[in-house]
Amino acid sequence: MPRPSFPKNLTEFQRQFASEAACEDYLAKCRWPDGFVCSRCGDARAYAIADSRRRQCAGCRYQVSLTAGTILHNTKTPLTAWFWAAYLAVTDKRGVSALLLQRQLGLRRYETAWMILHKLRRAMVNTTREPLHGDVEMDDTWVGGHQPGLRGSRQLKGRKAALVLVAVEKRGEASGRVRMAELPDLKEATVHAFVKQHIAPGSTLYTDAYKSFDRLSATGVRHVARHQTSRSAFHRGAVSVVPLADRAIGNLQQWLIGTYHGVSKAQLQAYLDEFVFRHNRRRQPMAAFQTLLGLAASYVSTPYRQIRGARDLADV
């Protein structure tokens, strides 16, 4: 049973997901794309229980909740609000803040909108995704703004900003897929772990000549290091040695400031995941909604107390 076609515009979205029942039907098709099969007896027949987000097996009468084992687990918020949040999060390239979501959906509490968006962000990472391959550029940046009194752009001691490593596939002059991660430092072992996780062996990796990037060939990639030009040369119009990575960094910084006016360091990785998700699906924003609901339907819900203190991110 294929998933239903996704609406092409806002009017179709309003019509297709106008009620709780419609959202439940779509979520059921996401959970069981080949049709319902009872996990206990294997029967393929089931019926919906009135006033409940449950399906009951016609064979053994076992009941299963549509939201159990997903990011929607035990939610008291209407599914229509979740669907609108997912739609707004993926179809607007600027994203949506919790305050704006609260206003647009008429939610009583800001915390509800904040939690919905953070649960969706946790569902944006596909753990089975393929690593970047081919020609890849990589560079580091700081998220957190200028901080006076520091010696050098990569000084760690006393730094309040967060360190982020960015890798971008090269598609000619354009950017392909992106990976981003907050790192505790730029030590060789830390950088090598990022490369092994996100870049396929045999790829050609372009970086500047920073010393932490010296031995990247040990990770199985072909490493090409180029000396970065001076800051004064940049002001005169010089081109970066990793232009696509720097473009992604600039877009990230503008997005964080423009949409969220800054984010907490503890939750930064969740926002990086959102940026990557949106960027990698930028040419198919409507399909991104369906992808997000598909991932959400197989993602174990993260408890509020874990998200609130970003404890789940600290354990990654």
CSV table of C-alpha atoms in Angstrom, one decimal:
chain,number,residue,atom,x,y,z
A,1,MET,CA,0.0,0.0,0.0
A,2,PRO,CA,1.8,3.2,-1.2
A,3,ARG,CA,1.8,6.3,0.9
A,4,PRO,CA,-0.8,8.9,-0.2
A,5,SER,CA,0.4,11.6,-2.6
A,6,PHE,CA,1.7,14.8,-0.8
A,7,PRO,CA,-0.2,18.1,-1.4
A,8,LYS,CA,1.5,20.4,-3.9
A,9,ASN,CA,0.4,23.7,-2.2
A,10,LEU,CA,-1.1,25.2,1.0
A,11,THR,CA,-4.7,24.8,-0.2
A,12,GLU,CA,-4.3,21.1,-0.9
A,13,PHE,CA,-2.6,20.7,2.5
A,14,GLN,CA,-5.5,22.3,4.3
A,15,ARG,CA,-8.0,20.1,2.4
A,16,GLN,CA,-6.1,16.8,2.9
A,17,PHE,CA,-5.3,17.3,6.6
A,18,ALA,CA,-8.3,19.2,7.8
A,19,SER,CA,-9.3,16.8,10.6
A,20,GLU,CA,-7.8,14.4,13.2
A,21,ALA,CA,-9.2,11.4,11.3
A,22,ALA,CA,-7.3,12.5,8.1
A,23,CYS,CA,-4.1,12.9,10.0
A,24,GLU,CA,-4.5,9.5,11.7
A,25,ASP,CA,-5.1,7.9,8.3
A,26,TYR,CA,-1.9,9.4,6.9
A,27,LEU,CA,0.1,8.4,9.9
A,28,ALA,CA,-1.2,4.8,9.7
A,29,LYS,CA,0.0,4.6,6.1
A,30,CYS,CA,3.4,5.9,7.2
A,31,ARG,CA,3.6,3.3,9.9
A,32,TRP,CA,2.3,0.4,7.7
A,33,PRO,CA,3.1,1.4,4.1
A,34,ASP,CA,2.4,-2.2,3.0
A,35,GLY,CA,-0.8,-2.5,5.0
A,36,PHE,CA,-1.5,-3.3,8.6
A,37,VAL,CA,0.0,-6.5,10.0
A,38,CYS,CA,-0.6,-7.4,13.6
A,39,SER,CA,2.6,-7.9,15.5
A,40,ARG,CA,1.1,-10.6,17.7
A,41,CYS,CA,-0.9,-12.9,15.3
A,42,GLY,CA,0.0,-11.6,11.9
A,43,ASP,CA,-3.6,-10.8,10.9
A,44,ALA,CA,-3.9,-8.1,8.2
A,45,ARG,CA,-7.3,-6.9,9.3
A,46,ALA,CA,-7.9,-4.0,11.7
A,47,TYR,CA,-10.3,-1.3,12.5
A,48,ALA,CA,-10.1,2.1,14.2
A,49,ILE,CA,-11.4,2.5,17.7
A,50,ALA,CA,-13.7,5.5,18.0
A,51,ASP,CA,-12.3,8.6,19.9
A,52,SER,CA,-8.9,6.9,20.1
A,53,ARG,CA,-5.7,6.9,18.2
A,54,ARG,CA,-5.7,3.1,18.2
A,55,ARG,CA,-6.2,0.3,15.8
A,56,GLN,CA,-7.5,-3.1,17.0
A,57,CYS,CA,-6.6,-6.4,15.3
A,58,ALA,CA,-9.7,-8.2,14.0
A,59,GLY,CA,-8.0,-11.5,14.7
A,60,CYS,CA,-6.7,-11.4,18.3
A,61,ARG,CA,-8.2,-8.0,19.3
A,62,TYR,CA,-4.7,-6.7,20.1
A,63,GLN,CA,-4.7,-2.8,20.2
A,64,VAL,CA,-1.9,-0.7,18.9
A,65,SER,CA,-1.6,3.1,19.2
A,66,LEU,CA,-0.7,5.0,16.0
A,67,THR,CA,1.7,7.2,18.1
A,68,ALA,CA,3.3,4.5,20.2
A,69,GLY,CA,7.0,4.3,19.7
A,70,THR,CA,7.2,7.5,17.7
A,71,ILE,CA,8.0,11.2,18.5
A,72,LEU,CA,4.2,11.6,19.0
A,73,HIS,CA,4.1,9.1,21.8
A,74,ASN,CA,1.7,10.0,24.6
A,75,THR,CA,1.1,13.5,23.0
A,76,LYS,CA,-2.0,15.3,24.1
A,77,THR,CA,-1.6,17.9,21.3
A,78,PRO,CA,-3.9,17.4,18.3
A,79,LEU,CA,-2.3,15.7,15.3
A,80,THR,CA,-3.4,18.6,13.2
A,81,ALA,CA,-1.0,20.8,15.2
A,82,TRP,CA,1.8,18.3,14.7
A,83,PHE,CA,1.2,18.1,10.9
A,84,TRP,CA,1.1,21.9,10.6
A,85,ALA,CA,4.3,22.2,12.6
A,86,ALA,CA,6.0,19.7,10.3
A,87,TYR,CA,4.7,21.4,7.2
A,88,LEU,CA,5.9,24.8,8.3
A,89,ALA,CA,9.2,23.5,9.4
A,90,VAL,CA,10.1,22.0,6.0
A,91,THR,CA,8.4,24.1,3.4
A,92,ASP,CA,9.6,27.5,4.6
A,93,LYS,CA,13.4,27.8,3.9
A,94,ARG,CA,13.7,30.1,6.8
A,95,GLY,CA,12.3,27.6,9.3
A,96,VAL,CA,9.9,28.6,12.0
A,97,SER,CA,10.6,29.6,15.6
A,98,ALA,CA,8.6,28.3,18.6
A,99,LEU,CA,7.1,31.8,19.2
A,100,LEU,CA,5.9,32.1,15.6
A,101,LEU,CA,4.5,28.5,15.7
A,102,GLN,CA,2.6,29.2,18.9
A,103,ARG,CA,1.0,32.3,17.3
A,104,GLN,CA,0.1,30.6,14.0
A,105,LEU,CA,-1.4,27.5,15.6
A,106,GLY,CA,-3.1,29.3,18.5
A,107,LEU,CA,-1.3,27.1,21.1
A,108,ARG,CA,-1.9,28.3,24.7
A,109,ARG,CA,1.7,27.6,25.9
A,110,TYR,CA,5.0,28.5,24.3
A,111,GLU,CA,6.5,25.3,25.8
A,112,THR,CA,4.2,23.2,23.7
A,113,ALA,CA,5.4,24.8,20.5
A,114,TRP,CA,9.0,24.6,21.6
A,115,MET,CA,8.7,20.9,22.4
A,116,ILE,CA,6.9,20.0,19.1
A,117,LEU,CA,9.7,21.6,17.1
A,118,HIS,CA,12.5,20.0,19.1
A,119,LYS,CA,10.9,16.5,18.8
A,120,LEU,CA,10.6,17.1,15.1
A,121,ARG,CA,14.3,18.0,15.0
A,122,ARG,CA,15.2,14.8,16.7
A,123,ALA,CA,13.4,12.9,13.9
A,124,MET,CA,15.4,14.7,11.2
A,125,VAL,CA,18.5,12.5,11.5
A,126,ASN,CA,18.3,9.3,9.5
A,127,THR,CA,20.9,7.0,11.2
A,128,THR,CA,21.1,4.9,8.0
A,129,ARG,CA,22.0,7.8,5.7
A,130,GLU,CA,24.9,7.4,3.3
A,131,PRO,CA,28.1,9.4,4.0
A,132,LEU,CA,29.3,12.1,1.7
A,133,HIS,CA,31.4,11.0,-1.2
A,134,GLY,CA,33.2,12.3,-4.3
A,135,ASP,CA,34.8,15.7,-3.9
A,136,VAL,CA,34.1,17.2,-0.4
A,137,GLU,CA,35.1,20.4,1.2
A,138,MET,CA,35.5,20.8,5.0
A,139,ASP,CA,36.1,23.8,7.3
A,140,ASP,CA,35.4,24.8,10.9
A,141,THR,CA,33.6,27.8,12.3
A,142,TRP,CA,32.5,29.3,15.6
A,143,VAL,CA,28.8,29.8,16.4
A,144,GLY,CA,28.3,32.4,19.1
A,145,GLY,CA,29.6,35.7,17.7
A,146,HIS,CA,32.7,37.7,18.2
A,147,GLN,CA,34.4,37.5,21.6
A,148,PRO,CA,37.0,40.2,22.4
A,149,GLY,CA,40.3,39.3,24.2
A,150,LEU,CA,41.0,36.0,22.3
A,151,ARG,CA,44.3,35.4,20.5
A,152,GLY,CA,43.7,33.8,17.2
A,153,SER,CA,40.5,32.5,15.6
A,154,ARG,CA,40.9,29.0,16.9
A,155,GLN,CA,41.8,29.6,20.5
A,156,LEU,CA,39.8,27.2,22.8
A,157,LYS,CA,40.7,28.5,26.2
A,158,GLY,CA,38.1,31.0,27.4
A,159,ARG,CA,36.0,30.5,24.3
A,160,LYS,CA,32.2,30.8,25.0
A,161,ALA,CA,31.2,30.1,21.4
A,162,ALA,CA,30.6,26.6,20.0
A,163,LEU,CA,33.0,24.9,17.6
A,164,VAL,CA,31.3,23.4,14.5
A,165,LEU,CA,32.8,21.3,11.7
A,166,VAL,CA,31.2,21.5,8.3
A,167,ALA,CA,31.6,19.2,5.3
A,168,VAL,CA,30.0,19.9,1.9
A,169,GLU,CA,29.9,17.7,-1.3
A,170,LYS,CA,31.0,19.5,-4.4
A,171,ARG,CA,28.6,19.3,-7.4
A,172,GLY,CA,30.6,21.3,-9.9
A,173,GLU,CA,30.3,24.9,-8.8
A,174,ALA,CA,27.2,24.0,-6.6
A,175,SER,CA,26.8,22.5,-3.2
A,176,GLY,CA,25.6,18.9,-2.7
A,177,ARG,CA,24.7,17.3,0.6
A,178,VAL,CA,26.0,18.8,3.9
A,179,ARG,CA,27.0,17.4,7.3
A,180,MET,CA,27.5,19.5,10.4
A,181,ALA,CA,28.6,18.6,14.0
A,182,GLU,CA,29.4,20.5,17.1
A,183,LEU,CA,32.8,19.4,18.4
A,184,PRO,CA,34.5,19.8,21.8
A,185,ASP,CA,37.9,20.6,20.2
A,186,LEU,CA,39.8,20.4,16.9
A,187,LYS,CA,42.3,17.7,18.1
A,188,GLU,CA,43.3,15.2,15.5
A,189,ALA,CA,41.3,12.3,17.0
A,190,THR,CA,38.2,14.4,17.1
A,191,VAL,CA,38.5,15.5,13.5
A,192,HIS,CA,39.3,12.0,12.3
A,193,ALA,CA,36.2,10.6,14.0
A,194,PHE,CA,34.0,13.2,12.2
A,195,VAL,CA,35.6,12.3,8.8
A,196,LYS,CA,35.1,8.6,9.4
A,197,GLN,CA,31.5,9.0,10.3
A,198,HIS,CA,30.4,11.4,7.6
A,199,ILE,CA,32.8,11.0,4.6
A,200,ALA,CA,33.1,7.8,2.6
A,201,PRO,CA,36.6,6.3,2.1
A,202,GLY,CA,38.1,7.1,-1.3
A,203,SER,CA,36.6,10.6,-1.4
A,204,THR,CA,38.8,13.6,-2.1
A,205,LEU,CA,38.7,15.9,0.9
A,206,TYR,CA,39.7,19.6,0.5
A,207,THR,CA,40.6,21.7,3.5
A,208,ASP,CA,42.8,24.6,4.5
A,209,ALA,CA,46.3,23.9,5.9
A,210,TYR,CA,45.4,23.9,9.6
A,211,LYS,CA,47.6,21.5,11.5
A,212,SER,CA,44.6,19.4,12.8
A,213,PHE,CA,43.9,18.5,9.2
A,214,ASP,CA,47.5,17.3,8.5
A,215,ARG,CA,46.9,13.5,8.7
A,216,LEU,CA,43.4,13.2,7.3
A,217,SER,CA,44.7,10.7,4.7
A,218,ALA,CA,44.9,8.2,7.6
A,219,THR,CA,41.0,8.1,7.6
A,220,GLY,CA,40.9,6.6,4.1
A,221,VAL,CA,40.3,9.8,2.1
A,222,ARG,CA,42.5,11.6,-0.4
A,223,HIS,CA,43.4,14.8,1.4
A,224,VAL,CA,44.2,18.0,-0.4
A,225,ALA,CA,45.3,20.9,1.9
A,226,ARG,CA,45.5,24.4,0.6
A,227,HIS,CA,46.9,27.5,2.4
A,228,GLN,CA,44.1,29.9,3.1
A,229,THR,CA,44.5,33.5,2.1
A,230,SER,CA,44.8,36.3,4.7
A,231,ARG,CA,41.8,38.2,6.1
A,232,SER,CA,43.0,41.4,4.4
A,233,ALA,CA,43.2,39.5,1.1
A,234,PHE,CA,39.5,38.4,1.6
A,235,HIS,CA,38.6,42.1,2.0
A,236,ARG,CA,40.3,42.8,-1.4
A,237,GLY,CA,38.1,40.1,-3.1
A,238,ALA,CA,40.3,36.9,-2.7
A,239,VAL,CA,38.5,33.6,-3.0
A,240,SER,CA,38.4,31.0,-0.2
A,241,VAL,CA,40.2,27.7,-0.8
A,242,VAL,CA,37.0,26.0,0.4
A,243,PRO,CA,34.3,28.3,-1.0
A,244,LEU,CA,31.3,25.8,-0.7
A,245,ALA,CA,32.1,25.1,2.9
A,246,ASP,CA,32.4,28.8,3.7
A,247,ARG,CA,29.1,29.4,1.9
A,248,ALA,CA,27.3,26.8,4.0
A,249,ILE,CA,28.8,28.4,7.1
A,250,GLY,CA,27.6,31.8,6.1
A,251,ASN,CA,24.1,30.5,5.4
A,252,LEU,CA,24.1,28.7,8.8
A,253,GLN,CA,25.1,31.8,10.7
A,254,GLN,CA,22.5,34.0,8.9
A,255,TRP,CA,19.7,31.4,9.4
A,256,LEU,CA,20.4,31.0,13.2
A,257,ILE,CA,20.3,34.8,13.7
A,258,GLY,CA,17.5,35.6,11.3
A,259,THR,CA,15.1,32.9,12.4
A,260,TYR,CA,16.0,32.2,16.0
A,261,HIS,CA,18.0,35.3,17.0
A,262,GLY,CA,20.6,32.9,18.5
A,263,VAL,CA,20.3,29.4,20.1
A,264,SER,CA,21.6,27.8,23.2
A,265,LYS,CA,24.9,26.0,23.1
A,266,ALA,CA,23.3,22.9,24.6
A,267,GLN,CA,20.7,22.6,21.9
A,268,LEU,CA,23.0,23.7,19.0
A,269,GLN,CA,23.4,20.2,17.5
A,270,ALA,CA,19.6,19.9,17.1
A,271,TYR,CA,19.5,23.1,15.1
A,272,LEU,CA,22.5,21.9,13.0
A,273,ASP,CA,20.5,18.8,12.2
A,274,GLU,CA,17.6,20.9,11.1
A,275,PHE,CA,19.8,23.0,8.9
A,276,VAL,CA,21.3,19.9,7.3
A,277,PHE,CA,17.9,18.3,6.8
A,278,ARG,CA,16.5,21.4,5.2
A,279,HIS,CA,19.5,22.0,3.0
A,280,ASN,CA,19.7,18.4,1.7
A,281,ARG,CA,16.0,18.6,0.7
A,282,ARG,CA,15.9,22.2,-0.5
A,283,ARG,CA,14.8,21.3,-4.0
A,284,GLN,CA,12.0,19.0,-2.7
A,285,PRO,CA,10.5,20.8,0.3
A,286,MET,CA,7.1,19.1,-0.1
A,287,ALA,CA,8.7,15.7,-0.2
A,288,ALA,CA,10.7,16.7,2.9
A,289,PHE,CA,7.4,16.7,5.0
A,290,GLN,CA,6.7,13.1,3.9
A,291,THR,CA,10.3,12.1,4.7
A,292,LEU,CA,10.0,13.7,8.1
A,293,LEU,CA,6.8,11.9,9.0
A,294,GLY,CA,8.3,8.7,7.7
A,295,LEU,CA,11.3,9.1,9.9
A,296,ALA,CA,9.1,10.1,12.8
A,297,ALA,CA,7.1,7.0,12.5
A,298,SER,CA,10.2,4.9,13.3
A,299,TYR,CA,11.8,7.2,15.9
A,300,VAL,CA,11.6,6.4,19.6
A,301,SER,CA,10.2,9.4,21.5
A,302,THR,CA,12.6,11.4,23.5
A,303,PRO,CA,11.2,12.3,27.0
A,304,TYR,CA,10.6,16.0,27.8
A,305,ARG,CA,13.2,16.0,30.6
A,306,GLN,CA,15.8,14.7,28.2
A,307,ILE,CA,15.1,17.4,25.6
A,308,ARG,CA,14.7,20.2,28.1
A,309,GLY,CA,18.3,19.8,29.3
A,310,ALA,CA,19.6,18.5,26.0
A,311,ARG,CA,20.7,15.4,27.8
A,312,ASP,CA,20.0,13.3,24.8
A,313,LEU,CA,22.4,15.4,22.7
A,314,ALA,CA,25.1,15.2,25.5
A,315,ASP,CA,25.0,11.4,25.3
A,316,VAL,CA,25.5,11.3,21.5
